[in-house]
PDB file of C-alpha atoms in Angstrom:
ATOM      1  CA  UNK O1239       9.076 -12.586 -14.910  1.00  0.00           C
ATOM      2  CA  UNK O1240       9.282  -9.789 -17.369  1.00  0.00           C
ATOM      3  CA  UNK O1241       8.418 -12.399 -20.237  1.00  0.00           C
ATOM      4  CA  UNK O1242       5.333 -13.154 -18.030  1.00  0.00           C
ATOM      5  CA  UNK O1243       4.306  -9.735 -17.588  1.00  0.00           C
ATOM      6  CA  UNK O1244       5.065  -8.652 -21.546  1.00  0.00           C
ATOM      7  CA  UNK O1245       2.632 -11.967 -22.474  1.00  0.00           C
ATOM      8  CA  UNK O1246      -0.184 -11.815 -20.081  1.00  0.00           C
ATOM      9  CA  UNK O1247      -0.887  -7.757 -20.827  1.00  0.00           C
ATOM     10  CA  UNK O1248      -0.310  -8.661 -24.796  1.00  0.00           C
ATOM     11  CA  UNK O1249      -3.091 -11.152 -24.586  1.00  0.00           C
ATOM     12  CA  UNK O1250      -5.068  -8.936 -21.914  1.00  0.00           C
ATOM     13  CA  UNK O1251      -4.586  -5.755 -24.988  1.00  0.00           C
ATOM     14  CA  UNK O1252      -5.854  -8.569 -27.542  1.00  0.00           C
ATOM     15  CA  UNK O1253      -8.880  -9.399 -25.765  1.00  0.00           C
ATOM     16  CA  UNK O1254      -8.264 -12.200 -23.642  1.00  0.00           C
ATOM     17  CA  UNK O1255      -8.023 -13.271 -19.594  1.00  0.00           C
ATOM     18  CA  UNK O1256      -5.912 -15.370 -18.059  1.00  0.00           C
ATOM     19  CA  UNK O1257      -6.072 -16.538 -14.382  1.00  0.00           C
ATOM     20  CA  UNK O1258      -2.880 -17.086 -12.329  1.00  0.00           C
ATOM     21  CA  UNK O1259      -2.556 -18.393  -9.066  1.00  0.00           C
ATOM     22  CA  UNK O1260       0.953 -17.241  -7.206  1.00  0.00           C
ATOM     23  CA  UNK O1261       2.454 -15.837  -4.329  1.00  0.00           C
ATOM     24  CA  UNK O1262       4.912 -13.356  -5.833  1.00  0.00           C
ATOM     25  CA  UNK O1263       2.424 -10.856  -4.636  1.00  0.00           C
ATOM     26  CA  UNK O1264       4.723  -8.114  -5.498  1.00  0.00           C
ATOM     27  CA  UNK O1265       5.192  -9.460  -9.064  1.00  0.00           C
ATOM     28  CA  UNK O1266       0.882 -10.488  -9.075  1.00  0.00           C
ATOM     29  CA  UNK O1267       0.672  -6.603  -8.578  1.00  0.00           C
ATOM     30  CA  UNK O1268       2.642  -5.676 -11.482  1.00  0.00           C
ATOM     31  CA  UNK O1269       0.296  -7.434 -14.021  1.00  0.00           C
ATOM     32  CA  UNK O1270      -2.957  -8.037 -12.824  1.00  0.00           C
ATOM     33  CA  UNK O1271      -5.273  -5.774 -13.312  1.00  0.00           C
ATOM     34  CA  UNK O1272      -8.376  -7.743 -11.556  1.00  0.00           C
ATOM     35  CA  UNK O1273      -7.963  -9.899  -8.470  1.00  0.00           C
ATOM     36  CA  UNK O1274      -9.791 -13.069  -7.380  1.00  0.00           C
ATOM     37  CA  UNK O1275      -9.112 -14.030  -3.722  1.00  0.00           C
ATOM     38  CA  UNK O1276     -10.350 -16.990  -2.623  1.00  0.00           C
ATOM     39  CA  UNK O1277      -9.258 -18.752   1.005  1.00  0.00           C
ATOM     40  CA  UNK O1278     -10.740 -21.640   2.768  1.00  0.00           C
ATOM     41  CA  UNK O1279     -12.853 -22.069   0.335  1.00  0.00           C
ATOM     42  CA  UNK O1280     -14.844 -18.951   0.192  1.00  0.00           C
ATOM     43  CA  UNK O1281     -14.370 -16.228  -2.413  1.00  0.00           C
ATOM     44  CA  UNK O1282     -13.108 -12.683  -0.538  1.00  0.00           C
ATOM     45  CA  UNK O1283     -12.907 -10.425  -3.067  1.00  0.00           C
ATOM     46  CA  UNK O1284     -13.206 -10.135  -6.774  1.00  0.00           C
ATOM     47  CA  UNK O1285     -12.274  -6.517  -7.682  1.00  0.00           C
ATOM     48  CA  UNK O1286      -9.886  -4.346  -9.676  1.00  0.00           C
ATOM     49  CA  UNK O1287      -6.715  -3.974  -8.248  1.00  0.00           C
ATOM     50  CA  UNK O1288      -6.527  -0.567  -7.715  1.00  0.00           C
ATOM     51  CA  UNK O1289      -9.989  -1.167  -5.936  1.00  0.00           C
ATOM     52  CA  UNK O1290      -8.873  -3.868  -3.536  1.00  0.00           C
ATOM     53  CA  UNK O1291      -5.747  -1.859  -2.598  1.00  0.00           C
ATOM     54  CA  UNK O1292      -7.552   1.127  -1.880  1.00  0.00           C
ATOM     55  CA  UNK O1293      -9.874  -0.716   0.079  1.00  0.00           C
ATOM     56  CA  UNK O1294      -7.897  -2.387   2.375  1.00  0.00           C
ATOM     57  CA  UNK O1295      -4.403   0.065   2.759  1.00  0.00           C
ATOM     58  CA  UNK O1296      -4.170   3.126   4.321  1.00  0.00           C
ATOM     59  CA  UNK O1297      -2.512   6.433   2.900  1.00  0.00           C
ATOM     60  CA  UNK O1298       0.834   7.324   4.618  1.00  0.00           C
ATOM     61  CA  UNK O1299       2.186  10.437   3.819  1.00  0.00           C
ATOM     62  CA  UNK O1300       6.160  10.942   5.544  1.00  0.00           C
ATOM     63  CA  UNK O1301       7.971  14.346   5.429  1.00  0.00           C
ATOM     64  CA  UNK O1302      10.872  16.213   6.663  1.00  0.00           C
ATOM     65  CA  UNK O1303      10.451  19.873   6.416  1.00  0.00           C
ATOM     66  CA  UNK O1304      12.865  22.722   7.527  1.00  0.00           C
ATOM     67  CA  UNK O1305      10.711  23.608  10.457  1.00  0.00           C
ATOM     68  CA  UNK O1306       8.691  20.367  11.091  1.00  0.00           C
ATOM     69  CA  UNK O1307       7.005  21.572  14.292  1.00  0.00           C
ATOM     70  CA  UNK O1308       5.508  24.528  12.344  1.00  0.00           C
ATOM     71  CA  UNK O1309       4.121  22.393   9.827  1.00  0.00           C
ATOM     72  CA  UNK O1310       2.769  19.635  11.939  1.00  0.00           C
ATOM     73  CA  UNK O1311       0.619  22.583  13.804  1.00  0.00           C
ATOM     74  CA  UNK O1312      -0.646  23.728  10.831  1.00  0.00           C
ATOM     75  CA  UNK O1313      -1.757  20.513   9.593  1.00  0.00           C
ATOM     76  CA  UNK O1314      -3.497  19.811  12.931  1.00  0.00           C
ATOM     77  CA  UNK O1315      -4.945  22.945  12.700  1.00  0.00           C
ATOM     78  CA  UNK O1316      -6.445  21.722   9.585  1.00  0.00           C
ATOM     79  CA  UNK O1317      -8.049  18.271  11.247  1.00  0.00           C
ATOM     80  CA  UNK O1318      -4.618  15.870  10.617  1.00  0.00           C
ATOM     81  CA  UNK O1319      -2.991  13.926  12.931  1.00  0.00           C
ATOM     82  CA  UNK O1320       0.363  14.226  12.718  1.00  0.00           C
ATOM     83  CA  UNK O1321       2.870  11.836  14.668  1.00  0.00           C
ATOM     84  CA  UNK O1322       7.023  12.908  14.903  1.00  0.00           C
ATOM     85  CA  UNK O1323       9.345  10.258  13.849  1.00  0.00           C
ATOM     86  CA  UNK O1324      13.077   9.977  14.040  1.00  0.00           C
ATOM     87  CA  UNK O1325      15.679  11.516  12.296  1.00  0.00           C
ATOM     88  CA  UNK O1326      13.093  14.724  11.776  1.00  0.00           C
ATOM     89  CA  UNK O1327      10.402  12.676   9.553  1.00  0.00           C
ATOM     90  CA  UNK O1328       7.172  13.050  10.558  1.00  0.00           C
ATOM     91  CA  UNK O1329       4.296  11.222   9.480  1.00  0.00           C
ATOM     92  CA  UNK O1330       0.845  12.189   8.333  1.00  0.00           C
ATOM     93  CA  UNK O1331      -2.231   9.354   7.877  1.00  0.00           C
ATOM     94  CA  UNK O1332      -5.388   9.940   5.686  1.00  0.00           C
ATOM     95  CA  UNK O1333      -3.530  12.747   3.339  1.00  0.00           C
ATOM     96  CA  UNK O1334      -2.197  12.804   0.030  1.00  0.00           C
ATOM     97  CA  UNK O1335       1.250  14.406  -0.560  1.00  0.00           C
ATOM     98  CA  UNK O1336      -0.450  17.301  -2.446  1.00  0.00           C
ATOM     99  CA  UNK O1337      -2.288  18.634   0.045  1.00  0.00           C
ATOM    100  CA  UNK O1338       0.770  18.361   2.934  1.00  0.00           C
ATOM    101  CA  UNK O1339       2.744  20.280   0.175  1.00  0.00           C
ATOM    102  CA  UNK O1340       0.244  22.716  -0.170  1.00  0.00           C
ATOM    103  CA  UNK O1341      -0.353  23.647   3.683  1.00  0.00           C
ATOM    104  CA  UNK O1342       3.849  23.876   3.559  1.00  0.00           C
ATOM    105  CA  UNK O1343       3.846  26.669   0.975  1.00  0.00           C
ATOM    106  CA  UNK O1344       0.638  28.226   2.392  1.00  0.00           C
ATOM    107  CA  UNK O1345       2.896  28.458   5.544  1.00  0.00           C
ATOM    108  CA  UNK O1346       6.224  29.220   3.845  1.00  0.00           C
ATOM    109  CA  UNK O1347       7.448  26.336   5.175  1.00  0.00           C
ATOM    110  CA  UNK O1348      10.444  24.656   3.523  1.00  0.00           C
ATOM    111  CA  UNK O1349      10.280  21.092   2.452  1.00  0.00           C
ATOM    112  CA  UNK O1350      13.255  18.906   2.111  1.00  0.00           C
ATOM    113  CA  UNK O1351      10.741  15.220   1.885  1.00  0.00           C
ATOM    114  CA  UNK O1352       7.536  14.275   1.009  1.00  0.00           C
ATOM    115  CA  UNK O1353       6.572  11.140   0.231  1.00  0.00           C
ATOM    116  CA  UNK O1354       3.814   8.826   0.044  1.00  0.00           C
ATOM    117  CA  UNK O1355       3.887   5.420   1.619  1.00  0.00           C
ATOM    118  CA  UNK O1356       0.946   3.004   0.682  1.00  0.00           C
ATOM    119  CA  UNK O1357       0.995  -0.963   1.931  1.00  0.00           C
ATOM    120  CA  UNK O1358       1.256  -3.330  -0.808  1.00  0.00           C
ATOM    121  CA  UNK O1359      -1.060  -6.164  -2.291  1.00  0.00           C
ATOM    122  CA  UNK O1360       0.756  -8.896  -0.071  1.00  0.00           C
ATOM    123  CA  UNK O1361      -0.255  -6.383   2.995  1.00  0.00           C
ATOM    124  CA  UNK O1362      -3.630  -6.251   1.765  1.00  0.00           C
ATOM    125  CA  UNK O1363      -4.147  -9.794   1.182  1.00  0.00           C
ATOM    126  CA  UNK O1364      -2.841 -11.205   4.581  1.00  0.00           C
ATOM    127  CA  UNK O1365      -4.905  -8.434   5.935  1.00  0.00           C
ATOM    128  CA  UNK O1366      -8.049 -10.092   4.574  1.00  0.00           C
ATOM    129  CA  UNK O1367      -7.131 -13.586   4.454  1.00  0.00           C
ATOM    130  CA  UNK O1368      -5.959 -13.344   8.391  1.00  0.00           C
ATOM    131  CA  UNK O1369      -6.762 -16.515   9.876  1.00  0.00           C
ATOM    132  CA  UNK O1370      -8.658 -18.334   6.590  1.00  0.00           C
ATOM    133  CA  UNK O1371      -7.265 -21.225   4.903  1.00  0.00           C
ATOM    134  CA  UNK O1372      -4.216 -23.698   4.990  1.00  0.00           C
ATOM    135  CA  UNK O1373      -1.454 -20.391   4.241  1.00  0.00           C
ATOM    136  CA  UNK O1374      -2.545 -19.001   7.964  1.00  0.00           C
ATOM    137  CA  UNK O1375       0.414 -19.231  10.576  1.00  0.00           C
ATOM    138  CA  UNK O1376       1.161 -22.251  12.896  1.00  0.00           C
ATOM    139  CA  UNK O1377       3.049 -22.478  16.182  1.00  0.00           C
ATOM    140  CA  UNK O1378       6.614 -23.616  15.551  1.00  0.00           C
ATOM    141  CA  UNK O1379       7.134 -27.087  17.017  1.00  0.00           C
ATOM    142  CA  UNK O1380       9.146 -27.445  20.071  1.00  0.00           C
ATOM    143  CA  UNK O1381      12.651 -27.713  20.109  1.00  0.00           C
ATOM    144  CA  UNK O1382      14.316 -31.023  19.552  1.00  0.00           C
ATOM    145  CA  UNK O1383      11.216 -32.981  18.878  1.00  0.00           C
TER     146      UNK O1383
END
């Protein structure tokens, strides 16, 4: 695939498009830099990448701190929800990592993790394509017959 990637963005930087069709979504995401989706027939999106993730994935920030339950009241105090997880990683939707980090210094609060978690094209697609076209799930057929 790396041969793939090196000659679609060397004919992308001299000018030209190319159209691929696959389902190595994680690979699709590495090169394209506009996205087509089309499913039973009718065209779903045609947008930038970066556009059509950001459309249709939510922002995850996780972190482990060295007093979580001090941070996760300060950043409800500042509108977030904030939901515990195991192992002392707690999670944060809607945020970027920058602005948990900066609510943990602004409360002198250590931080051991922080990290961003975003869904990937192949969430985003099925998330739009749910229930269109011949790729949508079946019910397994019954054993033995």
């Amino acid at each position: 695939m790396t041969w793939l990637r090196g000659l679609l963005r060397a004919h992308a930087a001299a000018g030209g498009t190319a159209l691929v069709s696959s389902h190595l979504m994680h690979e699709t995401a590495r090169y394209a830099d506009h996205l087509l989706v089309i499913a039973g027939g009718a065209l779903l999106a045609d947008q930038p990448l970066a556009t059509f993730l950001a459309d249709r994935t939510a922002r995850l920030v996780r972190f482990r701190s060295t007093d979580g339950d001090r941070l996760a009241a300060a950043l409800r105090g500042r509108g977030h929800q904030v939901l515990p997880g195991e192992e002392g990683v707690w999670s944060v939707p809607g945020v970027l990592p920058d602005e948990v980090g900066a609510i943990a210094a602004a409360e002198g609060v250590g931080v051991l993790e922080l990290r961003a978690e975003e869904a990937g094209l192949e969430d985003a697609y099925l998330a739009l394509t749910e229930g269109r076209g011949a790729h949508r799930g079946r019910p397994a057929a019954p054993a033995g017959g």
